[in-house]
Coordinates of C-alpha atoms and ligand atoms in Angstrom, one line a residue:
X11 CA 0.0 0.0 0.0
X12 CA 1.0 3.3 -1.1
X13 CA 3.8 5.3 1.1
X14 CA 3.0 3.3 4.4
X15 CA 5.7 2.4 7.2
X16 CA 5.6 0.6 10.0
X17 CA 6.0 3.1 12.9
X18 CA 8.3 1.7 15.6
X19 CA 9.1 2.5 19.3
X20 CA 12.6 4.8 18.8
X21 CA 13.6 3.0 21.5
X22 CA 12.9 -0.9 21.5
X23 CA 12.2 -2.8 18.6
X24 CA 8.4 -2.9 19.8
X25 CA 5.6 -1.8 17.1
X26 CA 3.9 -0.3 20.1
X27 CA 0.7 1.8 20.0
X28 CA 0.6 4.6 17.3
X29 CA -1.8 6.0 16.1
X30 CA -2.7 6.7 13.3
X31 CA -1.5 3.3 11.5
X32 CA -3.7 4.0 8.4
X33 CA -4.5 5.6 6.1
X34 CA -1.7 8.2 7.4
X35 CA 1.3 7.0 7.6
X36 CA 2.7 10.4 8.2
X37 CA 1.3 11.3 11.5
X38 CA 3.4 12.8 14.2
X39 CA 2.8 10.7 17.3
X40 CA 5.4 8.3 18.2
X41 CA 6.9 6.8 20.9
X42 CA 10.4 7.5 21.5
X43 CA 12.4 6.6 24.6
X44 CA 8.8 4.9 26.5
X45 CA 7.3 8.1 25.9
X46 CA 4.3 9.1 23.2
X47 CA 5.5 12.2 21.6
X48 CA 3.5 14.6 19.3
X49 CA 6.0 15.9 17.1
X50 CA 9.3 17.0 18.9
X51 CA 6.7 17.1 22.3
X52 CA 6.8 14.9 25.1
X53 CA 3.3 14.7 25.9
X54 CA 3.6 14.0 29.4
X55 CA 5.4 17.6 29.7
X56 CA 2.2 18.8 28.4
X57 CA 0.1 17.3 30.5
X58 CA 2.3 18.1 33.7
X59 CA 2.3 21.9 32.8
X60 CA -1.2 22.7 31.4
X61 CA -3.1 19.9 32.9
X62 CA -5.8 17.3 31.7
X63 CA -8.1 17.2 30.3
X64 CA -5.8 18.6 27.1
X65 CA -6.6 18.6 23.5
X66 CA -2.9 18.5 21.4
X67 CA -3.2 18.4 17.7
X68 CA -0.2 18.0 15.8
X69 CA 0.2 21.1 13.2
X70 CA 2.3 18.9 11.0
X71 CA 0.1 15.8 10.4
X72 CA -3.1 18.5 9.6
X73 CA -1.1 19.5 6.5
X74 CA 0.3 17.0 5.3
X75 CA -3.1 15.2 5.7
X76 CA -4.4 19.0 3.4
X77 CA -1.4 18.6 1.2
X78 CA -2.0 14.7 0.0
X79 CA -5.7 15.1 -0.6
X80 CA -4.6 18.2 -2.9
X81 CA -2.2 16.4 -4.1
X82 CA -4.5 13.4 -5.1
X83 CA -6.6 15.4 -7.1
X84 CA -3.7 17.4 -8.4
X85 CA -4.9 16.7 -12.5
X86 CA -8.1 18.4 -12.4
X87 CA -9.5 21.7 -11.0
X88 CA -10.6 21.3 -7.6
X89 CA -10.6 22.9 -4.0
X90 CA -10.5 21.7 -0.3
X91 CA -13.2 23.4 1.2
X92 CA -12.1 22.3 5.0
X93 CA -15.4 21.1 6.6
X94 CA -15.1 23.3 9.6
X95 CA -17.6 21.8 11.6
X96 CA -14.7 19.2 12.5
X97 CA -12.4 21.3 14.2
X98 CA -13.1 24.9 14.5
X99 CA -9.8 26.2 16.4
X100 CA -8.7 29.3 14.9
X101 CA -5.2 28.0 14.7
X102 CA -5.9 25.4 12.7
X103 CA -8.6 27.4 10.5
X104 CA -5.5 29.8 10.0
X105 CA -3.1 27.1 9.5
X106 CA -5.1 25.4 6.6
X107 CA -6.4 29.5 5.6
X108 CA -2.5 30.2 4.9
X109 CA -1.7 26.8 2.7
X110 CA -4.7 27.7 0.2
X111 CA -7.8 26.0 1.9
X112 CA -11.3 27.1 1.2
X113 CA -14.1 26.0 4.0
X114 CA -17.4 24.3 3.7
X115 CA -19.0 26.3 7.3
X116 CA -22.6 25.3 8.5
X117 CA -23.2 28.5 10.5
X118 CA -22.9 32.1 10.5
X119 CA -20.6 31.4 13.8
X120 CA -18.1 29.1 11.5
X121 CA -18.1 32.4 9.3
X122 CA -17.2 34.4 11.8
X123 CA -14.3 31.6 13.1
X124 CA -12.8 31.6 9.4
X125 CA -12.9 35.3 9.0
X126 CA -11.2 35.9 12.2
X127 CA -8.5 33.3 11.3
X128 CA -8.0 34.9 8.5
X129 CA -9.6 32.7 5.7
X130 CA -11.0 34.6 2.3
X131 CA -15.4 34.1 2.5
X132 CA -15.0 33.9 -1.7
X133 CA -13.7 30.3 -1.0
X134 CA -16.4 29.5 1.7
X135 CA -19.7 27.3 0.7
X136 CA -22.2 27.4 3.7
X137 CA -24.5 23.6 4.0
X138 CA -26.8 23.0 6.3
X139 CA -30.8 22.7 6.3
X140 CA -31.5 25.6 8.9
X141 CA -29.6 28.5 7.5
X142 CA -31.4 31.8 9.2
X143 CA -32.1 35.1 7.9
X144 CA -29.1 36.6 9.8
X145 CA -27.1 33.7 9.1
X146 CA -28.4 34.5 4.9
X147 CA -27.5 38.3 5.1
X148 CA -24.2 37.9 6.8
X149 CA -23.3 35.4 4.7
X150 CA -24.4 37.4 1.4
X151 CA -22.9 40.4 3.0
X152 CA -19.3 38.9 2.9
X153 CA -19.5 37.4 -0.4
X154 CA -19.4 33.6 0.1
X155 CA -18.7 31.7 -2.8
X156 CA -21.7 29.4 -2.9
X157 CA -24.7 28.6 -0.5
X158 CA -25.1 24.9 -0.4
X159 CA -29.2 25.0 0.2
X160 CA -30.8 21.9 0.9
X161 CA -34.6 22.1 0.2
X162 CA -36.8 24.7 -2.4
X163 CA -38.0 26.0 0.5
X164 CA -34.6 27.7 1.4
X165 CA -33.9 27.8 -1.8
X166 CA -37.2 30.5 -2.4
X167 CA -36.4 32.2 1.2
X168 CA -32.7 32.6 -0.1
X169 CA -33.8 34.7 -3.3
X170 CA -36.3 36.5 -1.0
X171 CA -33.6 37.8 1.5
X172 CA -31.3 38.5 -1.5
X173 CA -33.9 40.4 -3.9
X174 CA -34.5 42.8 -0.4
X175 CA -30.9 43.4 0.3
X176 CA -30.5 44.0 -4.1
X177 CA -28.0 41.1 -4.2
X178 CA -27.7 37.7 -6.1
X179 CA -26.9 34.6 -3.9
X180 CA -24.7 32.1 -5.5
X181 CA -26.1 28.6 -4.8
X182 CA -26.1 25.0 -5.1
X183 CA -28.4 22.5 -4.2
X184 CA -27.7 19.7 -2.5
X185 CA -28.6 16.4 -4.2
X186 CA -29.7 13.4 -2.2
X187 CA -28.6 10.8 -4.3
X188 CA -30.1 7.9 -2.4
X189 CA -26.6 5.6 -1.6
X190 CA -26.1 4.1 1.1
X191 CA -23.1 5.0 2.5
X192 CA -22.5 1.6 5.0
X193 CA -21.9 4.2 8.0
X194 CA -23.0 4.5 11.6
X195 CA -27.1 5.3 11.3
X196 CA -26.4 8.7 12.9
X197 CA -23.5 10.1 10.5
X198 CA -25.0 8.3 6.8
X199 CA -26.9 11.2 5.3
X200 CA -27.4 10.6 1.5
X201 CA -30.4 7.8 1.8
X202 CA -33.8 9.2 0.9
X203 CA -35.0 8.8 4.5
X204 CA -32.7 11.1 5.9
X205 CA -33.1 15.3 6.2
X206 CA -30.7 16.1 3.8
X207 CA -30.6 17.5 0.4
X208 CA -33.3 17.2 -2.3
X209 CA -34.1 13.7 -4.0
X210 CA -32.0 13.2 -6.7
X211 CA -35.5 12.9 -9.2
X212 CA -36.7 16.0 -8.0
X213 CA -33.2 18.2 -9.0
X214 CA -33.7 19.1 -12.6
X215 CA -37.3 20.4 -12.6
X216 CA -35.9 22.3 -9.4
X217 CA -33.0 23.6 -11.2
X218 CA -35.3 24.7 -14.5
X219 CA -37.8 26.3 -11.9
X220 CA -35.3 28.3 -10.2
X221 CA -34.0 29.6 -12.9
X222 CA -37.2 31.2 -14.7
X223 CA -38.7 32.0 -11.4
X224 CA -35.6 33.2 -9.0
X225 CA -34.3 35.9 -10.0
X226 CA -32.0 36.8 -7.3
X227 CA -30.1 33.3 -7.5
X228 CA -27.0 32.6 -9.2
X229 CA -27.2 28.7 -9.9
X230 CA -23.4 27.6 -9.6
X231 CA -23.1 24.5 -8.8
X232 CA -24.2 20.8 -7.2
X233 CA -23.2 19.5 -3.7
X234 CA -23.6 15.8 -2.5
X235 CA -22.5 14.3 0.7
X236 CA -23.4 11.1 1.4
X237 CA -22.0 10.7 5.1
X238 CA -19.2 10.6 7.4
X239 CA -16.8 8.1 8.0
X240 CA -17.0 5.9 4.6
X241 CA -14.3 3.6 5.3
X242 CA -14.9 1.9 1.5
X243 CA -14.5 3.2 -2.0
X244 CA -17.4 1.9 -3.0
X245 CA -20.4 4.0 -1.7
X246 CA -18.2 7.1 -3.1
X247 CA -17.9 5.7 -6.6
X248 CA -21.9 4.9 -6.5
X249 CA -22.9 7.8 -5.8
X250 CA -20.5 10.2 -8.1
X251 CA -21.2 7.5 -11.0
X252 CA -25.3 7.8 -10.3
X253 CA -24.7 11.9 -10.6
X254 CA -22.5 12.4 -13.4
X255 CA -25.2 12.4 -15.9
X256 CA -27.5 14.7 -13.7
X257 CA -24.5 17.6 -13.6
X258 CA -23.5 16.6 -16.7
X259 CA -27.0 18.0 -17.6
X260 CA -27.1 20.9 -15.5
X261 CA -24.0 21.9 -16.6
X262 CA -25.7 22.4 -20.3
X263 CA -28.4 23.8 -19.6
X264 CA -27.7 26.2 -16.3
X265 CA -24.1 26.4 -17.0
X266 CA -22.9 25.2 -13.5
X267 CA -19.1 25.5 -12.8
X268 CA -18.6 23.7 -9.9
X269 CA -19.4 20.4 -8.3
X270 CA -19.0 19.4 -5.1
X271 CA -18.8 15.9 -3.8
X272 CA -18.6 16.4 -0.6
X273 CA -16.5 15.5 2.7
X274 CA -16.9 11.8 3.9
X275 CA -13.6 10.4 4.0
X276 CA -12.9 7.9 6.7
X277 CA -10.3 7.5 9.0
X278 CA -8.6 4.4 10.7
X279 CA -9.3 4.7 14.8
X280 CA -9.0 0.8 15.3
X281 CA -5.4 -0.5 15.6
X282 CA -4.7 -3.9 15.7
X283 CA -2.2 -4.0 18.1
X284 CA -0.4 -7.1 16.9
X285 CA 2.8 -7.1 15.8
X286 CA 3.1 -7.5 11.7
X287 CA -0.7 -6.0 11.1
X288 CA 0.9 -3.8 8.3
X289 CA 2.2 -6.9 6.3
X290 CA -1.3 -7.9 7.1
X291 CA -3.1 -5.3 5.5
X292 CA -0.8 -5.6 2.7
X293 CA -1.2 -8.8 1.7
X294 CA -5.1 -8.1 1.4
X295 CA -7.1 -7.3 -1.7
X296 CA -7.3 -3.6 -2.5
X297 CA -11.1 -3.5 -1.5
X298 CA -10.2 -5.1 2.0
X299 CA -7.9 -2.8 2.6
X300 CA -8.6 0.9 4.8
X301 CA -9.1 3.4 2.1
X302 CA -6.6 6.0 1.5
X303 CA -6.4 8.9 0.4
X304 CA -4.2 7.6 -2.9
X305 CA -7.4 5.6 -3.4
X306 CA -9.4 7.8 -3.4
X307 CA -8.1 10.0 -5.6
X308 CA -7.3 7.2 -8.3
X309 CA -10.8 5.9 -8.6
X310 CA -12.2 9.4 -8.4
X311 CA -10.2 11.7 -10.7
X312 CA -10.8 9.8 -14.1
X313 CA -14.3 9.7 -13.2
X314 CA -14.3 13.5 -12.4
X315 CA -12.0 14.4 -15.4
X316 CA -13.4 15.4 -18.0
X317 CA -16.7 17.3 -17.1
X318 CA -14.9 20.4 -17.0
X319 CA -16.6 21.2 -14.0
X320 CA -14.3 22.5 -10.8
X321 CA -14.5 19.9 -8.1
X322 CA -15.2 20.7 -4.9
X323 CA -14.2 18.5 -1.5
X324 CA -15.0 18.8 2.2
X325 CA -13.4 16.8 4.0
X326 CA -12.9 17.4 7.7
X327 CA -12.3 13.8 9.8
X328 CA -9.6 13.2 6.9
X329 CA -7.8 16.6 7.7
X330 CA -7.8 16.2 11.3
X331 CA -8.8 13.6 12.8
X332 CA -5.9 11.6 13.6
X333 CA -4.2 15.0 13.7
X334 CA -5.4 15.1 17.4
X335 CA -5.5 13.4 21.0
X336 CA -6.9 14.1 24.2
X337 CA -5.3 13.3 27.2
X338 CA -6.5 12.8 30.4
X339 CA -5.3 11.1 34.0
X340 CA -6.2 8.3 35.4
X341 CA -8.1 9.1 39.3
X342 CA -9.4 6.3 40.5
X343 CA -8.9 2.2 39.8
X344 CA -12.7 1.4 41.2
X345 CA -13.1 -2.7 41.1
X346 CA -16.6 -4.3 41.3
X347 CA -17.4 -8.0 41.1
X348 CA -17.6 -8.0 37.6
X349 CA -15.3 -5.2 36.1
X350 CA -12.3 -2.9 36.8
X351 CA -12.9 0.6 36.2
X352 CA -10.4 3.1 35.1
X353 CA -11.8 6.6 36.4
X354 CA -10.0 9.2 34.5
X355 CA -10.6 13.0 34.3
X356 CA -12.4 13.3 30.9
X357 CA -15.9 12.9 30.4
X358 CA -18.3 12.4 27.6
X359 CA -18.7 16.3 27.9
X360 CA -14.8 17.0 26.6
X361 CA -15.2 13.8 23.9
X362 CA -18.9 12.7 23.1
X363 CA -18.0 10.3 20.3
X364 CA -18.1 6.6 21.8
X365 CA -21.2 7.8 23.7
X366 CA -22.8 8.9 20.8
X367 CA -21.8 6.9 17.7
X368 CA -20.1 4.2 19.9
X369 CA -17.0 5.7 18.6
X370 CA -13.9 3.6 18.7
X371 CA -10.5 5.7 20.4
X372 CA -7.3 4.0 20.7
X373 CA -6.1 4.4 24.4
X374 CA -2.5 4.6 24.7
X375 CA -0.7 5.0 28.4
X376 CA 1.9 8.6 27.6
X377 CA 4.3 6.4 29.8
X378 CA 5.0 2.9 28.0
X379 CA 4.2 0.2 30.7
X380 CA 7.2 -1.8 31.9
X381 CA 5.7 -5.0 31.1
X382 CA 3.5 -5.6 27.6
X383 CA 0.3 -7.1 29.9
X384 CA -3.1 -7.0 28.9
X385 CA -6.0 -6.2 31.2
X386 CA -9.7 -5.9 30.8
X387 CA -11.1 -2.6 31.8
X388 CA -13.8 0.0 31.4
X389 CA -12.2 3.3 30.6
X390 CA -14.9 6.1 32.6
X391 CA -15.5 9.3 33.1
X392 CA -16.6 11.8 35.8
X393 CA -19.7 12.0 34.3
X394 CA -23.1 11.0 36.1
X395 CA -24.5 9.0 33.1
X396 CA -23.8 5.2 32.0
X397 CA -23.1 6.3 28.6
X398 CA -20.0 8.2 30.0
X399 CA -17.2 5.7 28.6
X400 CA -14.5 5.6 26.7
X401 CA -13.9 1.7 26.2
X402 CA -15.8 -1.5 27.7
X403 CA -13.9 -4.6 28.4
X404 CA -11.1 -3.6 26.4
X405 CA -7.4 -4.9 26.5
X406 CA -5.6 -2.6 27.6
X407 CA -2.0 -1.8 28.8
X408 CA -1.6 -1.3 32.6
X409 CA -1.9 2.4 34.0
X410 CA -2.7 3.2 37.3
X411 CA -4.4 6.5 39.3
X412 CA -2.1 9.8 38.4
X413 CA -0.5 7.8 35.1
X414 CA -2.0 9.6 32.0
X415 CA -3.1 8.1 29.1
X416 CA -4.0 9.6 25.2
X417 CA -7.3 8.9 23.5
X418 CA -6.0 9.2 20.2
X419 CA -7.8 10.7 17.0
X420 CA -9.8 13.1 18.7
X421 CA -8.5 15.6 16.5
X422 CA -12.1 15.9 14.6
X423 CA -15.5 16.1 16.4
X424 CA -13.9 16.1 19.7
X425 CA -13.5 19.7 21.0
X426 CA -16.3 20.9 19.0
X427 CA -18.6 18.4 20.5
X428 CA -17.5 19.0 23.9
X429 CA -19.5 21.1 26.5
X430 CA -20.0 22.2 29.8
X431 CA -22.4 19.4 30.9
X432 CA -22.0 18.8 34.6
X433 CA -20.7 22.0 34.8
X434 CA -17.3 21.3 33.9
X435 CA -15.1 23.9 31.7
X436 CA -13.8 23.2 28.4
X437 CA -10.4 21.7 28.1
X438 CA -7.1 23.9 26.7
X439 CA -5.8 23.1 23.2
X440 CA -2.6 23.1 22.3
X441 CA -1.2 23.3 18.5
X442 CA 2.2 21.4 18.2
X443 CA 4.4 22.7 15.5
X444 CA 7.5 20.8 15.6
X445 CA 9.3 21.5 19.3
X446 CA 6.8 24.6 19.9
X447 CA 3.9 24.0 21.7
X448 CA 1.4 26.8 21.8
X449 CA -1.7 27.3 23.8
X450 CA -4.8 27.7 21.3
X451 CA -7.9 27.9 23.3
X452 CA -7.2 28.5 27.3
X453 CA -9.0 25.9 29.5
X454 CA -12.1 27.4 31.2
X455 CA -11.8 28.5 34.3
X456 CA -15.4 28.2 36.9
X457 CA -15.6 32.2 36.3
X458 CA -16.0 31.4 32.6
X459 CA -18.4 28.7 33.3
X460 CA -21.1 31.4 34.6
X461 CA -20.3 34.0 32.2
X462 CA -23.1 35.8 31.1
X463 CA -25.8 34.6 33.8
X464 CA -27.4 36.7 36.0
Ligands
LIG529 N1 -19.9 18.2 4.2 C1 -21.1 18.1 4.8 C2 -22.3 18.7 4.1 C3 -21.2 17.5 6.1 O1 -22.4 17.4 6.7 C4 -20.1 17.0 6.7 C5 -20.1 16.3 8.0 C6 -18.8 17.1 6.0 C7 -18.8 17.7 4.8 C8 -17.6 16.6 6.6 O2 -17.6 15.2 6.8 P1 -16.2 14.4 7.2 O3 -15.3 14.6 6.0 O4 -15.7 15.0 8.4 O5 -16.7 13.1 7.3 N2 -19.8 14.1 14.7 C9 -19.7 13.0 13.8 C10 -19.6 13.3 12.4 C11 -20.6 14.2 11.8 C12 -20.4 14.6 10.4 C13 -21.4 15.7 10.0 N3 -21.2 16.2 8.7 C14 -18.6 12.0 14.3 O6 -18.0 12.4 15.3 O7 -18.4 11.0 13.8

C-alpha cells in the first residue's frame, strides 16, 4: 500500500501503539524513549504543565493530511473546502487558511471563526438545512462563494432575502442521491430517509424552476454528501457515478461550474495491536484494505475528469482527525465484582463520540508500561450517566491512578462536541508545530463557566 511504514518505538524494537497506522502513515505521534511524543513534544510535559483534560493536535500531520488530498486530485481543477464543523480552532482554521484551503461552514458562527483566522469568505460554501435570515444576510454580506441550500423551500427564502438586500446569492443544491453509505445510522446522510438534500428525481425540474422563477439566485453548482466516515470506496464511486449524468446535464443547460462531492472520507481509529498487522493489511485485496487517500483520488479523478466542471471537496475527519489526542489522568482504579474501572478526568462532555456513535478511540498510556500485559477494563469518566465511557472490556496496557493516558484521533469532532455538561469547563488546546507547543484555546476556568448569567 502506497507510502505506508511501520511506525516503531525509537527505543525498543516494539511496534507499540501509534496512532494513526492508516490511512496516514505520516502522522506525528510516536513513541520514543517509553514516551508518546507529538511531534518533537513529550506529551507527558504537556500534561504536567497545562493539565488534563488537554486537546494536542499535531500542526504537521493537519497539513500533510491538506497537502495529499490536494495532491491526489492534483490533475483536475478542484478545492478543499475544510469542513469546519470538524475542528473549528482558529489556529488550525488559520493554518489550513494560509496553505490555500477554502471551508465548507454550517453557520454564520463558522463564518465568523474563518474570517477571524483569516480565511478569504470567496472560497467559503455554507451547508446546512436551517440557514437563518441573519445567518443568509451575513453570509451574502461577505460574499461567500456558494450557499449549499438543501430544500426549495430555502432555496425561495434565499432569493427572497437576497432580492431585499439587491443582491444575487450564488447557490447549489444539494442532491440526495439515495446511496447508502455503509456508516454509523447517525453520520449516513445521502439515503432518501434522511433530512438532507433534495431527491435526486426531484433536481432538474428544481434547477429549471429556479432559474425562470428566482431571479435573485446565481445557480453555480451541485453538492452531495453522502456521510461521514466511509471507510470503502465503493459507496463514493456509487454515488459520483449515479450523478455524473445529472451535472453533466445541468452543466448544459444552467451552465454550473462547480461540483461538489462532498466531505466523507474515513479515518482508521481501530489499531490492531499485533505485531506485523501492516504486512497484514498488505497482503489483502485492495477492497479489503482501509481506504486512502491515494485511493481515493485514483478511482475518483478519471471519473471527475473530463466534465470540465471544478471539483469541490469537504473533507474534515480526513484533515484532522488523527491529527489530534486528548489526554486525560487516570483518578481512581474502582473494582466491582464484575469489572475494573479506570476513572479518568475526561468525560463524555470534553469527547462525546463513543457515547454517541459508539466511537472507537485508541487508548494509549503517555508512559510505556514496563511490562507488555493486557488487562480488561472499562475506561470512565466523571460523568453522572452510564453512557459516560471511553472503552468497555477492552485490552488494555496497565496504568494506574495519576498515570495519564492519550485517546487518540480526537482531532475531529472532539473539541467541538465538547460542553459544559455537569458544569465542567472546556479543556485547553494546544497546536504542536514541531518542538513549539502553543496554547490555542485556554482551558475554562469556573468564572467562565457562569459567564453571562445573571
Ligand atoms: N460536508 C457536509 C455537508 C457534512 O455534513 C459533513 C459532516 C462534512 C462535509 C464533513 O464530513 P467528514 O469529512 O468530516 O466526514 N460528529 C460525527 C460526524 C458528523 C459529520 C457531520 N457532517 C462524528 O464524530 O463521527
Amino acid at each position: 500500500m502506497n507510502g505506508e511504514r511501520t511506525l516503531m518505538s525509537k527505543s525498543s524494537s516494539l511496534p507499540l501503539v501509534i496512532s494513526p497506522l492508516f490511512p496516514s502513515p505520516d502522522a506525528r505521534f510516536l513513541l520514543q524513549n517509553g514516551s508518546l511524543f507529538c511531534e518533537d513534544i513529550d506529551l507527558s510535559t504537556l500534561a504536567a504543565e497545562y493539565g488534563t483534560p488537554l486537546y494536542v493536535y499535531s500542526a504537521g500531520t493537519i497539513l500533510d493530511h491538506y497537502k495529499r488530498l490536494d495532491a491526489a486530485l492534483g490533475e483536475i481543477d478542484h478545492e478543499v473546502a475544510y469542513a469546519v464543523k470538524a475542528n473549528s480552532n482558529l489556529s488550525v482554521l488559520r493554518l489550513l487558511a494560509t496553505h490555500g484551503a477554502g471551508f465548507d461552514i454550517v453557520s454564520g458562527g463558522e463564518l465568523f471563526r474563518v474570517i477571524k483566522a483569516g480565511g478569504d469568505p470567496a472560497h467559503c460554501t455554507f451547508a446546512g438545512v436551517g440557514k437563518t435570515r441573519d445567518e443568509i444576510i451575513y453570509a451574502l454580506e461577505k460574499g461567500i462563494y456558494s450557499f449549499n441550500v438543501e430544500s426549495e423551500e430555502e432555496l425561495r427564502y434565499l432569493n427572497e432575502v437576497a432580492g431585499e438586500l439587491g443582491m444575487i446569492a450564488p447557490a447549489a443544491v444539494r442532491v440526495n442521491p439515495n446511496v447508502d453509505a455503509k456508516t454509523h445510522k447517525y453520520i449516513s446522510t445521502g439515503k432518501s430517509e434522511n433530512k438532507f438534500g433534495v431527491d435526486f428525481g426531484a433536481i432538474l425540474d428544481l434547477y429549471e424552476r429556479a432559474s425562470k422563477e428566482l431571479k435573485n439566485i446565481k445557480l453555480r453548482g451541485l453538492q452531495m454528501h453522502i456521510g461521514s466516515q466511509l471507510t470503502s470506496i465503493s459507496p463514493f464511486i456509487e454515488a459520483v457515478e449515479k450523478v455524473i449524468p445529472l451535472v453533466t446535464e445541468l452543466k448544459q443547460r444552467h451552465g454550473i461550474e462547480f461540483w461538489s462531492i462532498g466531505g466523507g472520507i474515513g479515518i482508521v481509529y481501530q489499531e490492531s495491536l499485533a505485531s506485523g498487522a501492516i504486512d497484514w493489511w498488505q497482503n489483502q485485496p485492495e477492497d479489503e484494505r482501509p481506504l486512502t487517500i491515494e485511493r481515493y483520488g485514483k478511482e475518483l479523478v478519471p471519473r471527475l475528469k473530463d466534465l470540465g466542471l471544478k471539483i469541490l471537496l469537504e473533507p474534515g475527519r480526513y484533515v484532522v482527525g488523527n491529527a489530534g489526542v486528548l489526554l486525560t489522568k487516570c483518578l481512581y482504579e474502582k473494582k466491582s465484582s464484575a469489572k475494573t474501572f479506570k476513572i479518568v478526568d475526561a468525560g463524555m462532555n470534553d469527547l462525546i463520540r463513543p457515547a454517541l456513535y459508539e466511537g472507537h478511540h485508541e487508548i494509549v498510556p503517555l508512559v510505556e508500561p514496563k511490562s507488555r500485559e493486557r488487562f480488561k477494563v472499562d475506561v470512565v469518566g466523571p460523568i453522572c450517566e452510564s453512557g459516560d465511557f471511553f472503552c468497555q472490556d477492552r485490552e488494555l496496557p496497565d496504568f494506574q491512578p495519576g498515570d495519564h493516558v492519550a485517546l487518540m484521533s480526537a482531532g475531529a469532532y472532539g473539541f467541538v462536541m465538547a460542553s459544559n455538561y455537569n458544569s465542567r469547563p472546556l479543556p485547553a488546546e494546544i497546536l504542536v508545530e514541531g518542538a513549539t507547543a502553543t496554547v490555542v484555546r485556554k482551558r475554562q476556568t469556573l468564572e467562565d463557566l457562569v459567564e453571562g448569567e445573571l
